[in-house]
PDB file of C-alpha atoms in Angstrom:
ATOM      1  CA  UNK T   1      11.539  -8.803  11.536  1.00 90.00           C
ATOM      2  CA  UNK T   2      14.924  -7.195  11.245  1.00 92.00           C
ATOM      3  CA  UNK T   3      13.572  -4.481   9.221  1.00 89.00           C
ATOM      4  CA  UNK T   4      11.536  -3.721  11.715  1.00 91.00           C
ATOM      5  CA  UNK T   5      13.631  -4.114  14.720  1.00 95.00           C
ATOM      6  CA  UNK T   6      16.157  -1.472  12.961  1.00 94.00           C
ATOM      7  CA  UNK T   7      13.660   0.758  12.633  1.00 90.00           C
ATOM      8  CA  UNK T   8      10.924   0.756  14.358  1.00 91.00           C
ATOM      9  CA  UNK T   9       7.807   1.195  13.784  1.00 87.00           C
ATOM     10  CA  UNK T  10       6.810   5.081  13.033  1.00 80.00           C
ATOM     11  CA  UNK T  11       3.759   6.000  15.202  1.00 75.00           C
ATOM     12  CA  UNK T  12       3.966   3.562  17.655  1.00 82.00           C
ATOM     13  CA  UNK T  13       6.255   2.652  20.868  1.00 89.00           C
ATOM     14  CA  UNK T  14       8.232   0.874  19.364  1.00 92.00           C
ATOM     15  CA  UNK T  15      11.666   2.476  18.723  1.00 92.00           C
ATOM     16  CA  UNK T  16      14.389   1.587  16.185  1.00 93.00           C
ATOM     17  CA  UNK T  17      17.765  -0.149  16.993  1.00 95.00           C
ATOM     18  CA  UNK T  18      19.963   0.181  14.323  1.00 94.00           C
ATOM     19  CA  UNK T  19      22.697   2.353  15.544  1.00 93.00           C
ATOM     20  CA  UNK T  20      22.222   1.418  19.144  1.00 95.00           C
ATOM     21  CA  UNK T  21      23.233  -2.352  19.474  1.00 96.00           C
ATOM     22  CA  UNK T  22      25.306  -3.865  16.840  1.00 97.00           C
ATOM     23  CA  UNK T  23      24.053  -5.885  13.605  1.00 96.00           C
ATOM     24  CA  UNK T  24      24.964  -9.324  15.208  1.00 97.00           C
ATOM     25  CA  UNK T  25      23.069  -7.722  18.311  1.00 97.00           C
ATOM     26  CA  UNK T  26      19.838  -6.965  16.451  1.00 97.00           C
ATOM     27  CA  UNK T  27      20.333 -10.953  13.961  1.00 97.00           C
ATOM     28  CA  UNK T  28      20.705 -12.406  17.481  1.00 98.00           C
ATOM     29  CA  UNK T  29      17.301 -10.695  18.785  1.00 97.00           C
ATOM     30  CA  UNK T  30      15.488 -11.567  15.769  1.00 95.00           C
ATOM     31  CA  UNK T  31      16.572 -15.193  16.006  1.00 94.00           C
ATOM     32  CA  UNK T  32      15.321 -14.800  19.398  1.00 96.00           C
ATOM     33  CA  UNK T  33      11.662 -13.324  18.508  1.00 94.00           C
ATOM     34  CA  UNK T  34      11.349 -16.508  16.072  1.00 92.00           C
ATOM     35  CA  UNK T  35      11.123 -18.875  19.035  1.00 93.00           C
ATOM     36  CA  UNK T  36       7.802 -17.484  20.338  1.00 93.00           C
ATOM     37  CA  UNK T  37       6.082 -18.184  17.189  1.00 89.00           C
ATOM     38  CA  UNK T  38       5.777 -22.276  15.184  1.00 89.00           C
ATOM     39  CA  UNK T  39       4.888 -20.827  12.343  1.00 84.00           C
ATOM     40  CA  UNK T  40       8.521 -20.381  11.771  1.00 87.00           C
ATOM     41  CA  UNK T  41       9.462 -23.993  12.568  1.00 85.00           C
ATOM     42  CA  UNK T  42       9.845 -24.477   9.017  1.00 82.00           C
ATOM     43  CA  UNK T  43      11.953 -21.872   8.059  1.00 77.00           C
ATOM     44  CA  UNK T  44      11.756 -18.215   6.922  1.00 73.00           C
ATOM     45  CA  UNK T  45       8.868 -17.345   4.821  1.00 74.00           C
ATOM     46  CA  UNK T  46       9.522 -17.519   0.693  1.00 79.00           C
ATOM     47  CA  UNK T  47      10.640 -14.292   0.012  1.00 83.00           C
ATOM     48  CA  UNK T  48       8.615 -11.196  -2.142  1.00 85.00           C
ATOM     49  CA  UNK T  49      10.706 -10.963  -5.613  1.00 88.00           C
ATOM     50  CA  UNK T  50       9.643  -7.129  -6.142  1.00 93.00           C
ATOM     51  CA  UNK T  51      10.938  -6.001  -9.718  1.00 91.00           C
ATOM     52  CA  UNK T  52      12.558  -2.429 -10.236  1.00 92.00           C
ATOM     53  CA  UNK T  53      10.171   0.639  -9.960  1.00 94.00           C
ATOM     54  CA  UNK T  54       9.493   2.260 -12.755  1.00 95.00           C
ATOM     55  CA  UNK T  55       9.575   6.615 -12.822  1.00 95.00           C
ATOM     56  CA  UNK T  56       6.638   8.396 -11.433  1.00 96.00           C
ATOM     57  CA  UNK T  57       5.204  10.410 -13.839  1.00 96.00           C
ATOM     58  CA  UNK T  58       1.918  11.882 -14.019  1.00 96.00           C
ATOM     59  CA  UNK T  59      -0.021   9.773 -15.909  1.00 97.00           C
ATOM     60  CA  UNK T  60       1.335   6.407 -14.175  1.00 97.00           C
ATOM     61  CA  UNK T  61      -0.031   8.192 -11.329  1.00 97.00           C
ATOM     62  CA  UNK T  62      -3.241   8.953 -12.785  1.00 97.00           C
ATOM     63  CA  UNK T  63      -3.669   5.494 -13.819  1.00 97.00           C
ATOM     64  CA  UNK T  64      -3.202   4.615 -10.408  1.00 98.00           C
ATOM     65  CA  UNK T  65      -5.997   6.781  -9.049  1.00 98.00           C
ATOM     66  CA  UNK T  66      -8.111   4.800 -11.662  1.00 97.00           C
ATOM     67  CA  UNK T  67      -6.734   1.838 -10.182  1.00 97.00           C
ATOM     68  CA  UNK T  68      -7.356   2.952  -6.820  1.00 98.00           C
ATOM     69  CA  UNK T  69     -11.258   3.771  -7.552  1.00 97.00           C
ATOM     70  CA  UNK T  70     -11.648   0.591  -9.449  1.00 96.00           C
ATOM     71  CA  UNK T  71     -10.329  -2.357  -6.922  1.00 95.00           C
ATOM     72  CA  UNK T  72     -12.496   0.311  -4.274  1.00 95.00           C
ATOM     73  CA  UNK T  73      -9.782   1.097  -1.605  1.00 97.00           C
ATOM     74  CA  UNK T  74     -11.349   4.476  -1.349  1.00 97.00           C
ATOM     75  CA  UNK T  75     -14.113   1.686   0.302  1.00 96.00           C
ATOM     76  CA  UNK T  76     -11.913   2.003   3.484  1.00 97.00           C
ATOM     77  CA  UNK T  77      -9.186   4.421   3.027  1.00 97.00           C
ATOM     78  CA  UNK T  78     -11.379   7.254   1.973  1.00 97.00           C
ATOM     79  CA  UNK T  79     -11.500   9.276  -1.781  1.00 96.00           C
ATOM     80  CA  UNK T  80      -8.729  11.400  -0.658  1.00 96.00           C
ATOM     81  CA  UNK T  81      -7.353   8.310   0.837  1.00 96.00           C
ATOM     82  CA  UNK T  82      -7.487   9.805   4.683  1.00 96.00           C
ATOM     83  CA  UNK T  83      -8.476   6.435   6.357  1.00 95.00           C
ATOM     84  CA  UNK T  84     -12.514   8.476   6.344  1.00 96.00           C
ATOM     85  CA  UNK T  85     -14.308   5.365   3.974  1.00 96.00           C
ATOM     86  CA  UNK T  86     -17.413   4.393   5.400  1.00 95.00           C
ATOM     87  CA  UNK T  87     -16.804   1.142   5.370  1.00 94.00           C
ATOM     88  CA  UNK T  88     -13.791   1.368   7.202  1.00 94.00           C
ATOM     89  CA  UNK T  89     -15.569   2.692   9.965  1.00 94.00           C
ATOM     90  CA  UNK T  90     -16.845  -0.687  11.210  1.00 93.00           C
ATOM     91  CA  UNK T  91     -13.311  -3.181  10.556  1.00 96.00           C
ATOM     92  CA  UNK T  92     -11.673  -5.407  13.358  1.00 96.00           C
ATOM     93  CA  UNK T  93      -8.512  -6.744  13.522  1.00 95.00           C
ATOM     94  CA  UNK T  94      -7.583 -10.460  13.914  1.00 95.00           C
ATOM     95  CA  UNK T  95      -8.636 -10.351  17.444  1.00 94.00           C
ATOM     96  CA  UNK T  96     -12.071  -8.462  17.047  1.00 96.00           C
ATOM     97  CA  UNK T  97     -10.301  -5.192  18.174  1.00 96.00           C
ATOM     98  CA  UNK T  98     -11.373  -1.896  16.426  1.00 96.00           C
ATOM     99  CA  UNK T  99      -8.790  -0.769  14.085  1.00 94.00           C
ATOM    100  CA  UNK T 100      -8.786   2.328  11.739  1.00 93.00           C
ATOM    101  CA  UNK T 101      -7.492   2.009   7.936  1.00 94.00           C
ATOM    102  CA  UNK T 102      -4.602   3.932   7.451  1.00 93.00           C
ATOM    103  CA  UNK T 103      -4.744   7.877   6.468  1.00 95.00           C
ATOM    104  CA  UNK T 104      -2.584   7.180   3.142  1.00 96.00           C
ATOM    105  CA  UNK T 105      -1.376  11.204   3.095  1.00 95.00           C
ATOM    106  CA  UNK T 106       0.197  10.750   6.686  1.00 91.00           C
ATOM    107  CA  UNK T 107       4.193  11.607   6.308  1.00 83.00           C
ATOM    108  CA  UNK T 108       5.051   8.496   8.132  1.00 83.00           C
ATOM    109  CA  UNK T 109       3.579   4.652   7.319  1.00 87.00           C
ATOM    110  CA  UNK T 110       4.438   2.223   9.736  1.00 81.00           C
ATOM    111  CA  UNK T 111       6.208  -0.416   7.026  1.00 82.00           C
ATOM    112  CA  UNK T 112       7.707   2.643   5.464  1.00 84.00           C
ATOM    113  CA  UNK T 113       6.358   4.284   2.313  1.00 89.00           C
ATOM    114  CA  UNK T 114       8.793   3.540   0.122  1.00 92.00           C
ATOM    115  CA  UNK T 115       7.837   2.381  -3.293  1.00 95.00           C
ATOM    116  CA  UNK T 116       9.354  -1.097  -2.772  1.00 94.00           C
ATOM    117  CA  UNK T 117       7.424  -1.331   0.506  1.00 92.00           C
ATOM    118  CA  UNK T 118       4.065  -0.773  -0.812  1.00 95.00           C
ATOM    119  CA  UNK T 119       4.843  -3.012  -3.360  1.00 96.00           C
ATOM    120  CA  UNK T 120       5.285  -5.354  -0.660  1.00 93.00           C
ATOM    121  CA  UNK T 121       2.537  -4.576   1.380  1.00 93.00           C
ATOM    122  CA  UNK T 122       0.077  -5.214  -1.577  1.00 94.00           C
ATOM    123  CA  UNK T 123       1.848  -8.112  -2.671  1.00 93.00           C
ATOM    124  CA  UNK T 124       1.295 -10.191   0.974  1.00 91.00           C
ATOM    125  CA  UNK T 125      -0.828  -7.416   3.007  1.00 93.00           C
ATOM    126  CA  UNK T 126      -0.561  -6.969   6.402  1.00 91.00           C
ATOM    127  CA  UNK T 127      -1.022  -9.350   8.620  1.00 88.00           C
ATOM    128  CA  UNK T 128      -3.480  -9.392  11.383  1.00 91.00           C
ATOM    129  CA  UNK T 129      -5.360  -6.302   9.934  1.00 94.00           C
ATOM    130  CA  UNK T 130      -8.278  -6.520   7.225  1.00 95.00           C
ATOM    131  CA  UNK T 131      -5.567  -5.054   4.488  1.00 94.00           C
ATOM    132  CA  UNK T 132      -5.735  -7.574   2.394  1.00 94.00           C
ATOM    133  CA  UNK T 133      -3.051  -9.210  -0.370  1.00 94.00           C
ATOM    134  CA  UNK T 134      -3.635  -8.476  -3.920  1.00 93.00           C
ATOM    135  CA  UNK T 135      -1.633 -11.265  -6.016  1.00 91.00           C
ATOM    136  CA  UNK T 136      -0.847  -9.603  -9.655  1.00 92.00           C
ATOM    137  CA  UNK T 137      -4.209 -11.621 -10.981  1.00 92.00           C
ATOM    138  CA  UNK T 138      -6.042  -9.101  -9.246  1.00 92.00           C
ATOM    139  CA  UNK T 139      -4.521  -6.337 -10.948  1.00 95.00           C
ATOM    140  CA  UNK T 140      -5.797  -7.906 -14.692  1.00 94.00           C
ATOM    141  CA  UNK T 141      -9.473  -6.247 -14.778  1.00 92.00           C
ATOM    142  CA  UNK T 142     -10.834  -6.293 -18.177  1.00 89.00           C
ATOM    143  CA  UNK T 143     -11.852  -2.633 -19.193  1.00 84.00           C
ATOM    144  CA  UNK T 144     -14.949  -3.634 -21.363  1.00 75.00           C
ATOM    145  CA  UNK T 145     -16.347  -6.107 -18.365  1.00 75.00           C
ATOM    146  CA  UNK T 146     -16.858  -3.898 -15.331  1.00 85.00           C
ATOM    147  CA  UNK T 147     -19.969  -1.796 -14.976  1.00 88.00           C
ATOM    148  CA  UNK T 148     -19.554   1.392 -12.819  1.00 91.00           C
ATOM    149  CA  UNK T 149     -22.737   2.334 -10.318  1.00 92.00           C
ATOM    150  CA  UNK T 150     -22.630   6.341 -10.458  1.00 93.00           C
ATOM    151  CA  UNK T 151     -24.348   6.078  -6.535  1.00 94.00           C
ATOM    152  CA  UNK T 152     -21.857   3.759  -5.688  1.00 93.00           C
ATOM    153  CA  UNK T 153     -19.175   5.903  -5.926  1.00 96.00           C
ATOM    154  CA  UNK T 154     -20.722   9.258  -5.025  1.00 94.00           C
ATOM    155  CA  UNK T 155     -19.670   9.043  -1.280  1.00 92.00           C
ATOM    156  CA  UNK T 156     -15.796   9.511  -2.542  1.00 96.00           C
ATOM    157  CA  UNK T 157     -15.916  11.310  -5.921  1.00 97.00           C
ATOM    158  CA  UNK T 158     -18.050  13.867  -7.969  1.00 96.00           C
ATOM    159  CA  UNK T 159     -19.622  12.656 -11.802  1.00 96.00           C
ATOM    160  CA  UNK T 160     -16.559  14.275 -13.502  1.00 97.00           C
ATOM    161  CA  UNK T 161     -13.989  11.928 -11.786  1.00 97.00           C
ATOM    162  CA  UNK T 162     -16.369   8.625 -12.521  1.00 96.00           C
ATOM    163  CA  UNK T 163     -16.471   9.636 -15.770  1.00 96.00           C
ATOM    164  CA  UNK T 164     -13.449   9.873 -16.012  1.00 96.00           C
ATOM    165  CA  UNK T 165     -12.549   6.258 -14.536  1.00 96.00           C
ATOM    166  CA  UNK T 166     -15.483   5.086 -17.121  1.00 95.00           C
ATOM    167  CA  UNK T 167     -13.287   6.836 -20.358  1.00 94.00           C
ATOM    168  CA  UNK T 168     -10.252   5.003 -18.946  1.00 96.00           C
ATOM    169  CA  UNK T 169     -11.700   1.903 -18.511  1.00 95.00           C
ATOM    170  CA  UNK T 170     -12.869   2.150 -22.357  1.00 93.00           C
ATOM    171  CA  UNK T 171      -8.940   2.795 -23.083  1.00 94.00           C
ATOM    172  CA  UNK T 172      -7.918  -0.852 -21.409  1.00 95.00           C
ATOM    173  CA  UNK T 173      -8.188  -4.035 -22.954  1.00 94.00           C
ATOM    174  CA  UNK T 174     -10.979  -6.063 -22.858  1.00 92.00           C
ATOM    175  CA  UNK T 175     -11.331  -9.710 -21.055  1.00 91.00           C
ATOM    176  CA  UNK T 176     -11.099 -11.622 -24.608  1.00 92.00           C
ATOM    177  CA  UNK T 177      -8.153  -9.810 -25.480  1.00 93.00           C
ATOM    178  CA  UNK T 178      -6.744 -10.558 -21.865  1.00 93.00           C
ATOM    179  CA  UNK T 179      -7.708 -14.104 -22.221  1.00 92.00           C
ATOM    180  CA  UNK T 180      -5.364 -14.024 -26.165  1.00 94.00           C
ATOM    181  CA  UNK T 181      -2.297 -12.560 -24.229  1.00 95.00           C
ATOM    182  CA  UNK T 182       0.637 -14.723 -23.020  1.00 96.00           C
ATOM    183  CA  UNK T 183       1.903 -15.320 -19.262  1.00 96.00           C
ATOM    184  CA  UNK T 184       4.548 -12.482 -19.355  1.00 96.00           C
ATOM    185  CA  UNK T 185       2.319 -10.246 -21.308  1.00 96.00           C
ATOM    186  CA  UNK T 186      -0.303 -10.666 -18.461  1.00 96.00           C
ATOM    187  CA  UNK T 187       2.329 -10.345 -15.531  1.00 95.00           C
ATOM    188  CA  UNK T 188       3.529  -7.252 -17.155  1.00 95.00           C
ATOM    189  CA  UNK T 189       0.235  -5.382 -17.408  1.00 96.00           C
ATOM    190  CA  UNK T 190      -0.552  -6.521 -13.715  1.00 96.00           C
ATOM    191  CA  UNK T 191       3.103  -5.372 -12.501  1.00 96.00           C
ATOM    192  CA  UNK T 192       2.365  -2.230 -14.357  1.00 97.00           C
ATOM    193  CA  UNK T 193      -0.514  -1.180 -12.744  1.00 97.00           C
ATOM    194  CA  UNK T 194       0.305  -2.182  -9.256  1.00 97.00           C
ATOM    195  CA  UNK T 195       3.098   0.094  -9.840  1.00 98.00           C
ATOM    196  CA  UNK T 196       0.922   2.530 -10.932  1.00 98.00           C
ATOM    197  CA  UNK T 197      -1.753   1.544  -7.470  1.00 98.00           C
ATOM    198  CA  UNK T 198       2.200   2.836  -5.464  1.00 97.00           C
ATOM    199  CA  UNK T 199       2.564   5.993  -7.109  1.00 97.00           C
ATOM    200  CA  UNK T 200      -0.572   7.268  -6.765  1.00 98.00           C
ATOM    201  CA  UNK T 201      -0.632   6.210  -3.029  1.00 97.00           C
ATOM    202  CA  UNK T 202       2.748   8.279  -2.770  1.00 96.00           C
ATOM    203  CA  UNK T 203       1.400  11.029  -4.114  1.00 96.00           C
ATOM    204  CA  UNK T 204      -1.331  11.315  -1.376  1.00 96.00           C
ATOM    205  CA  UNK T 205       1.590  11.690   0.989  1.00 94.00           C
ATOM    206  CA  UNK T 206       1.751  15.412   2.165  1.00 88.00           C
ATOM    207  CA  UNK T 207       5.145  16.645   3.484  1.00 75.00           C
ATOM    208  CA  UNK T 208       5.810  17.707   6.817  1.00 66.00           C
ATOM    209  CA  UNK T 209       5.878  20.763   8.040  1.00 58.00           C
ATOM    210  CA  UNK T 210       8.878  22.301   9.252  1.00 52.00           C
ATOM    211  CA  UNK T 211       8.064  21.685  13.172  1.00 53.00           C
ATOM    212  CA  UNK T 212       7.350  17.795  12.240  1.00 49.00           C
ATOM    213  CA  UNK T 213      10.611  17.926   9.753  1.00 50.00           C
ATOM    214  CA  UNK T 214      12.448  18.695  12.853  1.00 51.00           C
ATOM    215  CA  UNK T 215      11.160  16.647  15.404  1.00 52.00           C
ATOM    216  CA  UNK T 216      11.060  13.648  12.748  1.00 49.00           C
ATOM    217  CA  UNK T 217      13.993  13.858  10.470  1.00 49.00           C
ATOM    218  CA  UNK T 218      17.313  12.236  11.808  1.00 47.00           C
ATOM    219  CA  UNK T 219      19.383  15.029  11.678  1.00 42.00           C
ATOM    220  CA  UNK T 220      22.139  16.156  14.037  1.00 40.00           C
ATOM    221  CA  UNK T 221      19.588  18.631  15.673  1.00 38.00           C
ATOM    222  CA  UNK T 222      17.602  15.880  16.615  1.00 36.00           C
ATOM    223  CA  UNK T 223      20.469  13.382  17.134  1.00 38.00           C
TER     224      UNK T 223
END
């Protein structure tokens, strides 16, 4: 809520604080907000550990794209990941309105697109929205286990790009030799990949052009 509340939410009315009242200001408001709601009666919400983000490099993001293809977020968010899936095309929010996924190469998300908060977001989802949460469990796909449908996946990507999800797959260990590894082994190769699930997102991101830079971008022009 304070996250929010100092920032804003890109895309939207609502406009960021920080800077404009002070930090007691903006605790006080927040303390404030919790009253209209019981399911804070109880406290604050256990909070996300997220772990430190590893580089980007090119094949973490590659093995994201695999990632991406295999848990079938393309499903919604599109091959290209512009929020154009088919199925997305028919998804209500929490109160049976029409809502849109999210074109993933906009230059502004409205959580932020940091790598710590799209960690965050697939860690506990988004609330009121069909995004769901993907606990690290869902990240431990066996690679000998899952059988790829060619006409499945021709609405997002050509033959070469299934193959080449199919030859990765190969390269992954297998659900027996999942099964043989310990706890921290497991969380490690789940962590890995969701990592690798965030920098492939990021690198659908396109930059803005220099009119949107400027318009955007807190700078003292804009200031």
């Amino acid at each position: 809520l304070l996250r929010t509340v100092d920032n804003g939410i890109p895309g939207s009315q609502m406009p960021g604080w920080k800077g404009i009242i002070t930090a007691q200001e903006r605790k006080d408001v927040v303390t404030y907000i919790k009253t209209f709601s019981p399911d804070f009666k109880d406290g604050a919400p256990a909070v996300i550990e997220i772990p430190a983000a590893p580089e980007s490099t090119p094949q973490l993001v590659k093995e994201g794209k695999m990632i991406y293809m295999l848990m079938e977020c393309w499903a919604c968010h599109g091959g290209q990941g512009k929020g154009d899936g088919k199925s997305g095309q028919t998804l209500k929010d929490d109160w049976k309105h029409k809502i849109r996924p999210w074109d993933l190469t906009t230059y502004r998300y409205k959580a932020g697109n940091d790598p710590q908060t799209l960690f965050r977001t697939f860690t506990t989802g988004l609330n009121g929205t069909p995004m769901p949460s993907y606990a690290i469990d869902g990240f431990l796909i066996g690679g000998g286990e899952v059988t790829i449908d060619p006409v499945k996946y021709k609405e997002a990507y050509t033959p070469y790009e299934v193959e080449q999800l199919k030859q990765w797959l190969r390269s992954q260990p297998s659900e027996a030799s999942m099964q043989r590894m310990t706890a921290d082994q497991k969380t490690t190769l789940g962590v890995k990949r969701k990592w690798a699930l965030v920098h492939y997102i990021r690198s659908l991101v396109k930059k803005p052009n220099f009119l949107l830079a400027l318009f955007t971008t807190d700078t003292e022009v804009t200031q």
